[in-house]
Amino acid sequence: MRFHLSGEQVAIQEAIRGTMAENWSLGHLHKFADNESDLDQPSWDALMALGLAGILLPDSGMGLLDAALTSEVAGETAAAGPLIGQMLAVAAVSRSSNDAAKTHLDALAEGKSIAALAFGDSIYVPCARAADFFLTGNRDGAISLVVAGDGATIQSVRSTDRSRPVSKVSFGGAKSHELFAKGDPMVARLFDAALVLIAADALGGAQKCTDMSVEYAKEREQFGQPIGQFQGLKHQLAQMALDVEPARAQLWYAAYAHDAELEEAPRTAAMAKAHLCDVYVRSARAAVAAHGGIGYTWEYGLNYWFRRAALDRAWLGSPSEHRARAADLAGW
């Protein structure tokens, strides 16, 4: 039994990190946040050129674990764009029997058409203004691919997350293609996959906050020595690492359980979403404290991950909601 990533999976993450290093610096992120756009086209195109949108195609040879590794790096780099919605839309359309929806599959899988995730009862959707399509639905209902344009109303709102701006969306009479009817097992599987991918984004962000704090503690000096030598900060950084690293295994197992179609997959997805998002919020708060005054400044950039943690926590349900669901699924 393997307990680590394969060489190919490690290579996927490194390829994404390299692409983002070339196309998505902190300067790019500042500029993006200031222009109030929903998509940074150059960095999005660079990610799509890696074939990330098609990871969950049935014939790709990859699964949710690979998609989660992708989402983790997106969270680590505070990537702009609806990557989670894109991967899930391709997964859904490719497995649907709706021929009209499938005419859009190639463009979605290549990233030429953009899909935003609009699951659940919330009317607030990340990256909505950049979307050509919306993947909509409720766990207890149907899942559809809705066409942006006539009948869809999108109103930008002031969002805490500056890397994935949020809009208020209503679909009205927008054209839609039903992909899976109420009661179809794929509805629940796609919702659980969304939870795992959000948890993966949270893991990447939590690791980034920890790494930034450790690096700062090595460089910042007080009283003639790096602040990382002070016992109180050592304990704080150690606690951050102890919080993040075990959560990685939890995420991997949730994705594996989904890919293997284990009976406990829905429960592990709920637990991963609940725990990883709490870890992210704690890590972001601890990172700000570890940085002192500079952690609060706009220029330093830590705020992007702090704000992203808030959206991940709320997206598709709070940790308390998913813990309650996990308890129900376990028969407690």
Tab-separated table of C-alpha atoms in Angstrom:
chain	number	residue	atom	x	y	z
A	1	MET	CA	0.000	0.000	0.000
A	2	ARG	CA	1.367	3.412	-0.957
A	3	PHE	CA	1.323	6.214	1.591
A	4	HIS	CA	3.036	8.850	-0.551
A	5	LEU	CA	2.454	10.529	-3.879
A	6	SER	CA	3.755	8.918	-7.037
A	7	GLY	CA	6.540	10.520	-9.029
A	8	GLU	CA	3.987	11.622	-11.611
A	9	GLN	CA	1.848	13.323	-8.973
A	10	VAL	CA	4.830	15.152	-7.527
A	11	ALA	CA	5.737	16.255	-11.063
A	12	ILE	CA	2.216	17.625	-11.606
A	13	GLN	CA	2.507	19.852	-8.562
A	14	GLU	CA	6.000	21.012	-9.450
A	15	ALA	CA	4.906	21.848	-12.995
A	16	ILE	CA	2.054	23.972	-11.656
A	17	ARG	CA	4.332	25.708	-9.152
A	18	GLY	CA	6.808	26.496	-11.902
A	19	THR	CA	4.087	27.860	-14.157
A	20	MET	CA	2.682	30.024	-11.384
A	21	ALA	CA	6.143	31.309	-10.442
A	22	GLU	CA	6.523	32.558	-14.008
A	23	ASN	CA	3.019	33.982	-14.376
A	24	TRP	CA	1.659	34.876	-10.934
A	25	SER	CA	4.019	36.828	-8.707
A	26	LEU	CA	2.892	38.891	-5.735
A	27	GLY	CA	3.104	41.900	-8.021
A	28	HIS	CA	0.682	40.238	-10.424
A	29	LEU	CA	-1.651	39.489	-7.528
A	30	HIS	CA	-1.564	43.108	-6.318
A	31	LYS	CA	-2.322	44.362	-9.818
A	32	PHE	CA	-5.163	41.875	-10.234
A	33	ALA	CA	-6.747	42.846	-6.919
A	34	ASP	CA	-6.564	46.535	-7.822
A	35	ASN	CA	-8.228	46.226	-11.242
A	36	GLU	CA	-11.303	44.395	-9.871
A	37	SER	CA	-11.292	41.779	-12.615
A	38	ASP	CA	-12.601	38.219	-12.146
A	39	LEU	CA	-9.893	36.541	-14.218
A	40	ASP	CA	-6.219	37.008	-14.962
A	41	GLN	CA	-6.109	35.753	-18.532
A	42	PRO	CA	-2.333	35.132	-18.857
A	43	SER	CA	-2.051	32.992	-15.719
A	44	TRP	CA	-5.316	31.194	-16.533
A	45	ASP	CA	-4.110	30.376	-20.041
A	46	ALA	CA	-0.808	29.114	-18.634
A	47	LEU	CA	-2.620	26.749	-16.271
A	48	MET	CA	-4.983	25.563	-18.976
A	49	ALA	CA	-1.996	24.855	-21.244
A	50	LEU	CA	-0.955	22.248	-18.666
A	51	GLY	CA	-4.210	20.388	-19.295
A	52	LEU	CA	-5.558	20.946	-15.782
A	53	ALA	CA	-9.163	21.440	-16.862
A	54	GLY	CA	-9.281	17.885	-18.204
A	55	ILE	CA	-7.857	16.087	-15.172
A	56	LEU	CA	-11.248	14.582	-14.307
A	57	LEU	CA	-12.107	13.389	-17.806
A	58	PRO	CA	-13.038	9.673	-17.659
A	59	ASP	CA	-10.189	8.679	-19.982
A	60	SER	CA	-7.521	10.891	-18.390
A	61	GLY	CA	-6.148	8.125	-16.202
A	62	MET	CA	-6.346	10.502	-13.222
A	63	GLY	CA	-8.839	11.059	-10.461
A	64	LEU	CA	-9.940	13.323	-7.657
A	65	LEU	CA	-6.638	12.917	-5.814
A	66	ASP	CA	-4.797	14.387	-8.808
A	67	ALA	CA	-7.349	17.195	-9.053
A	68	ALA	CA	-6.938	17.848	-5.316
A	69	LEU	CA	-3.162	18.147	-5.738
A	70	THR	CA	-3.833	20.735	-8.422
A	71	SER	CA	-6.261	22.630	-6.208
A	72	GLU	CA	-3.724	22.533	-3.376
A	73	VAL	CA	-1.157	24.427	-5.447
A	74	ALA	CA	-3.855	26.885	-6.546
A	75	GLY	CA	-4.502	27.598	-2.871
A	76	GLU	CA	-0.797	27.805	-2.115
A	77	THR	CA	-0.271	30.428	-4.830
A	78	ALA	CA	-3.632	32.218	-4.324
A	79	ALA	CA	-4.369	31.584	-7.989
A	80	ALA	CA	-7.119	33.590	-9.623
A	81	GLY	CA	-9.849	31.965	-11.690
A	82	PRO	CA	-12.523	29.294	-11.176
A	83	LEU	CA	-10.246	26.239	-11.357
A	84	ILE	CA	-12.453	24.100	-9.100
A	85	GLY	CA	-15.547	24.918	-11.133
A	86	GLN	CA	-13.708	24.237	-14.378
A	87	MET	CA	-12.510	20.770	-13.349
A	88	LEU	CA	-15.906	19.788	-11.964
A	89	ALA	CA	-17.790	21.102	-15.005
A	90	VAL	CA	-15.626	18.973	-17.294
A	91	ALA	CA	-16.147	15.969	-15.011
A	92	ALA	CA	-19.911	16.482	-15.020
A	93	VAL	CA	-20.423	17.209	-18.716
A	94	SER	CA	-18.187	14.334	-19.813
A	95	ARG	CA	-20.227	11.859	-17.729
A	96	SER	CA	-23.630	13.214	-18.709
A	97	SER	CA	-25.858	11.783	-21.431
A	98	ASN	CA	-26.964	15.295	-22.452
A	99	ASP	CA	-25.697	15.637	-26.036
A	100	ALA	CA	-26.391	19.373	-26.190
A	101	ALA	CA	-24.159	19.968	-23.170
A	102	LYS	CA	-21.457	17.754	-24.635
A	103	THR	CA	-21.056	20.067	-27.601
A	104	HIS	CA	-19.291	22.394	-25.148
A	105	LEU	CA	-17.013	19.727	-23.674
A	106	ASP	CA	-13.949	20.303	-25.832
A	107	ALA	CA	-13.909	24.043	-25.162
A	108	LEU	CA	-14.354	23.448	-21.438
A	109	ALA	CA	-11.637	20.781	-21.308
A	110	GLU	CA	-9.212	23.117	-23.085
A	111	GLY	CA	-10.093	26.068	-20.857
A	112	LYS	CA	-11.331	28.133	-23.795
A	113	SER	CA	-14.800	28.268	-22.252
A	114	ILE	CA	-14.870	29.032	-18.542
A	115	ALA	CA	-17.166	27.451	-15.964
A	116	ALA	CA	-17.809	28.794	-12.465
A	117	LEU	CA	-19.103	26.680	-9.594
A	118	ALA	CA	-22.582	27.682	-8.375
A	119	PHE	CA	-23.454	24.686	-6.208
A	120	GLY	CA	-25.707	24.963	-3.208
A	121	ASP	CA	-28.274	27.508	-2.143
A	122	SER	CA	-25.969	30.534	-2.089
A	123	ILE	CA	-26.505	33.244	-4.689
A	124	TYR	CA	-22.871	34.318	-4.362
A	125	VAL	CA	-20.501	32.809	-6.920
A	126	PRO	CA	-16.702	33.247	-7.195
A	127	CYS	CA	-15.349	34.445	-10.555
A	128	ALA	CA	-18.858	34.739	-12.005
A	129	ARG	CA	-18.174	37.658	-14.367
A	130	ALA	CA	-15.524	35.624	-16.195
A	131	ALA	CA	-17.787	32.607	-16.715
A	132	ASP	CA	-19.290	31.364	-19.948
A	133	PHE	CA	-21.127	28.657	-18.011
A	134	PHE	CA	-22.194	27.883	-14.458
A	135	LEU	CA	-22.316	24.427	-12.914
A	136	THR	CA	-25.419	24.649	-10.742
A	137	GLY	CA	-27.385	22.358	-8.501
A	138	ASN	CA	-28.272	21.174	-5.018
A	139	ARG	CA	-27.280	17.951	-3.309
A	140	ASP	CA	-30.952	16.967	-3.090
A	141	GLY	CA	-31.797	18.125	-6.607
A	142	ALA	CA	-30.464	18.113	-10.153
A	143	ILE	CA	-27.177	19.379	-11.578
A	144	SER	CA	-27.202	21.568	-14.674
A	145	LEU	CA	-24.858	23.484	-16.929
A	146	VAL	CA	-26.272	27.004	-17.233
A	147	VAL	CA	-25.257	29.288	-20.083
A	148	ALA	CA	-24.120	32.765	-19.071
A	149	GLY	CA	-25.716	35.632	-20.970
A	150	ASP	CA	-29.406	36.277	-21.557
A	151	GLY	CA	-31.428	35.433	-18.468
A	152	ALA	CA	-28.443	35.427	-16.116
A	153	THR	CA	-27.931	38.495	-13.925
A	154	ILE	CA	-24.506	39.076	-12.394
A	155	GLN	CA	-23.894	41.832	-9.866
A	156	SER	CA	-20.397	42.342	-8.475
A	157	VAL	CA	-20.158	42.613	-4.690
A	158	ARG	CA	-17.330	43.640	-2.389
A	159	SER	CA	-15.800	40.314	-1.415
A	160	THR	CA	-13.258	39.586	1.286
A	161	ASP	CA	-11.337	37.306	-1.098
A	162	ARG	CA	-9.432	39.511	-3.527
A	163	SER	CA	-7.969	36.560	-5.472
A	164	ARG	CA	-11.398	35.102	-6.376
A	165	PRO	CA	-13.902	37.980	-6.536
A	166	VAL	CA	-17.507	37.100	-5.791
A	167	SER	CA	-20.689	38.211	-7.539
A	168	LYS	CA	-24.375	37.933	-6.738
A	169	VAL	CA	-25.916	35.759	-9.446
A	170	SER	CA	-29.485	34.935	-10.440
A	171	PHE	CA	-30.222	32.731	-13.414
A	172	GLY	CA	-33.843	33.620	-14.144
A	173	GLY	CA	-34.623	32.353	-17.633
A	174	ALA	CA	-31.051	31.506	-18.597
A	175	LYS	CA	-30.628	28.558	-20.932
A	176	SER	CA	-29.563	25.405	-19.120
A	177	HIS	CA	-28.707	21.781	-19.841
A	178	GLU	CA	-29.662	19.267	-17.158
A	179	LEU	CA	-26.704	16.963	-16.670
A	180	PHE	CA	-28.004	14.726	-13.878
A	181	ALA	CA	-31.543	14.456	-12.560
A	182	LYS	CA	-32.553	14.527	-8.914
A	183	GLY	CA	-31.604	11.261	-7.263
A	184	ASP	CA	-28.833	10.394	-9.709
A	185	PRO	CA	-25.803	9.122	-7.714
A	186	MET	CA	-23.536	11.489	-9.667
A	187	VAL	CA	-25.181	14.473	-7.971
A	188	ALA	CA	-23.899	13.474	-4.546
A	189	ARG	CA	-20.517	12.409	-5.931
A	190	LEU	CA	-19.960	15.782	-7.594
A	191	PHE	CA	-20.915	17.636	-4.425
A	192	ASP	CA	-18.495	15.525	-2.402
A	193	ALA	CA	-15.779	16.127	-4.997
A	194	ALA	CA	-16.349	19.869	-4.639
A	195	LEU	CA	-15.870	19.611	-0.867
A	196	VAL	CA	-12.580	17.771	-1.313
A	197	LEU	CA	-11.293	20.321	-3.824
A	198	ILE	CA	-12.131	23.246	-1.545
A	199	ALA	CA	-10.393	21.404	1.307
A	200	ALA	CA	-7.355	21.004	-0.949
A	201	ASP	CA	-7.281	24.726	-1.672
A	202	ALA	CA	-7.387	25.265	2.097
A	203	LEU	CA	-4.479	22.891	2.633
A	204	GLY	CA	-2.367	24.771	0.114
A	205	GLY	CA	-3.199	28.080	1.738
A	206	ALA	CA	-2.481	26.819	5.256
A	207	GLN	CA	0.894	25.460	4.138
A	208	LYS	CA	1.709	28.792	2.488
A	209	CYS	CA	0.892	30.694	5.692
A	210	THR	CA	3.137	28.342	7.650
A	211	ASP	CA	5.994	28.602	5.159
A	212	MET	CA	5.787	32.406	5.069
A	213	SER	CA	5.900	32.531	8.868
A	214	VAL	CA	8.911	30.232	9.131
A	215	GLU	CA	10.804	32.177	6.475
A	216	TYR	CA	10.041	35.487	8.159
A	217	ALA	CA	11.168	34.126	11.533
A	218	LYS	CA	14.526	33.208	10.012
A	219	GLU	CA	15.066	36.645	8.440
A	220	ARG	CA	13.611	39.134	10.946
A	221	GLU	CA	16.023	40.049	13.718
A	222	GLN	CA	15.489	41.563	17.141
A	223	PHE	CA	18.077	42.042	19.870
A	224	GLY	CA	20.755	40.813	17.480
A	225	GLN	CA	19.226	37.442	16.616
A	226	PRO	CA	16.507	36.003	14.348
A	227	ILE	CA	13.110	36.088	16.021
A	228	GLY	CA	12.794	32.390	15.251
A	229	GLN	CA	15.196	31.802	18.147
A	230	PHE	CA	12.640	33.055	20.664
A	231	GLN	CA	10.924	30.193	22.439
A	232	GLY	CA	7.415	31.603	22.262
A	233	LEU	CA	7.554	31.969	18.466
A	234	LYS	CA	9.196	28.549	18.112
A	235	HIS	CA	6.218	26.988	19.854
A	236	GLN	CA	3.778	28.948	17.712
A	237	LEU	CA	5.440	27.869	14.456
A	238	ALA	CA	5.648	24.273	15.653
A	239	GLN	CA	1.933	24.319	16.445
A	240	MET	CA	1.178	25.622	12.957
A	241	ALA	CA	3.161	22.782	11.390
A	242	LEU	CA	1.479	20.223	13.664
A	243	ASP	CA	-1.885	21.582	12.605
A	244	VAL	CA	-1.201	21.468	8.863
A	245	GLU	CA	0.776	18.303	8.225
A	246	PRO	CA	-1.657	15.689	9.640
A	247	ALA	CA	-4.451	17.380	7.690
A	248	ARG	CA	-2.602	16.525	4.480
A	249	ALA	CA	-3.146	12.810	5.066
A	250	GLN	CA	-6.804	13.456	5.817
A	251	LEU	CA	-7.227	15.212	2.484
A	252	TRP	CA	-5.391	12.507	0.560
A	253	TYR	CA	-7.558	9.834	2.130
A	254	ALA	CA	-10.779	11.694	1.354
A	255	ALA	CA	-9.762	11.986	-2.301
A	256	TYR	CA	-8.650	8.342	-2.405
A	257	ALA	CA	-11.929	7.188	-0.842
A	258	HIS	CA	-13.838	9.098	-3.515
A	259	ASP	CA	-11.761	7.633	-6.335
A	260	ALA	CA	-12.109	4.101	-4.913
A	261	GLU	CA	-15.850	4.660	-4.352
A	262	LEU	CA	-15.589	3.538	-0.745
A	263	GLU	CA	-18.741	3.557	1.341
A	264	GLU	CA	-17.209	6.103	3.697
A	265	ALA	CA	-16.302	8.548	0.914
A	266	PRO	CA	-19.145	11.038	1.624
A	267	ARG	CA	-18.213	11.173	5.314
A	268	THR	CA	-14.507	11.646	4.639
A	269	ALA	CA	-15.304	14.458	2.185
A	270	ALA	CA	-17.411	16.248	4.795
A	271	MET	CA	-14.725	15.797	7.458
A	272	ALA	CA	-11.993	17.058	5.139
A	273	LYS	CA	-13.956	20.190	4.230
A	274	ALA	CA	-14.704	20.913	7.888
A	275	HIS	CA	-11.251	20.277	9.299
A	276	LEU	CA	-9.049	21.707	6.526
A	277	CYS	CA	-10.988	24.962	6.382
A	278	ASP	CA	-10.675	25.393	10.153
A	279	VAL	CA	-6.953	24.649	9.897
A	280	TYR	CA	-6.608	27.282	7.182
A	281	VAL	CA	-8.309	29.966	9.263
A	282	ARG	CA	-6.177	29.135	12.313
A	283	SER	CA	-2.997	29.114	10.238
A	284	ALA	CA	-3.802	32.450	8.618
A	285	ARG	CA	-4.489	34.061	11.978
A	286	ALA	CA	-1.334	32.595	13.490
A	287	ALA	CA	0.683	33.791	10.491
A	288	VAL	CA	-0.472	37.364	10.970
A	289	ALA	CA	0.481	37.167	14.640
A	290	ALA	CA	3.884	35.665	13.803
A	291	HIS	CA	4.629	38.503	11.378
A	292	GLY	CA	3.690	41.283	13.766
A	293	GLY	CA	2.804	44.643	12.233
A	294	ILE	CA	4.015	43.845	8.719
A	295	GLY	CA	1.518	40.995	8.507
A	296	TYR	CA	-1.303	43.536	8.446
A	297	THR	CA	0.067	45.564	5.568
A	298	TRP	CA	-1.346	45.412	2.047
A	299	GLU	CA	2.089	45.411	0.440
A	300	TYR	CA	3.337	42.317	2.240
A	301	GLY	CA	0.506	40.231	0.793
A	302	LEU	CA	-0.339	37.853	3.628
A	303	ASN	CA	-3.830	39.300	3.594
A	304	TYR	CA	-4.631	37.436	0.348
A	305	TRP	CA	-4.361	34.083	2.082
A	306	PHE	CA	-6.099	35.366	5.209
A	307	ARG	CA	-9.033	36.511	3.068
A	308	ARG	CA	-9.049	33.355	0.940
A	309	ALA	CA	-9.338	31.289	4.122
A	310	ALA	CA	-12.587	33.071	4.963
A	311	LEU	CA	-14.152	32.219	1.597
A	312	ASP	CA	-13.023	28.576	1.701
A	313	ARG	CA	-14.533	28.215	5.164
A	314	ALA	CA	-17.937	29.540	4.092
A	315	TRP	CA	-18.073	28.003	0.598
A	316	LEU	CA	-20.632	25.162	0.386
A	317	GLY	CA	-21.210	25.147	4.114
A	318	SER	CA	-19.442	25.913	7.371
A	319	PRO	CA	-17.282	23.416	9.286
A	320	SER	CA	-20.072	22.924	11.837
A	321	GLU	CA	-22.523	21.974	9.076
A	322	HIS	CA	-20.177	19.398	7.639
A	323	ARG	CA	-19.244	17.969	11.032
A	324	ALA	CA	-22.943	17.483	11.722
A	325	ARG	CA	-23.357	15.770	8.359
A	326	ALA	CA	-20.328	13.548	8.986
A	327	ALA	CA	-21.814	12.552	12.341
A	328	ASP	CA	-25.130	11.683	10.669
A	329	LEU	CA	-23.358	9.608	8.028
A	330	ALA	CA	-21.482	7.755	10.760
A	331	GLY	CA	-24.766	6.987	12.525
A	332	TRP	CA	-23.893	8.987	15.648
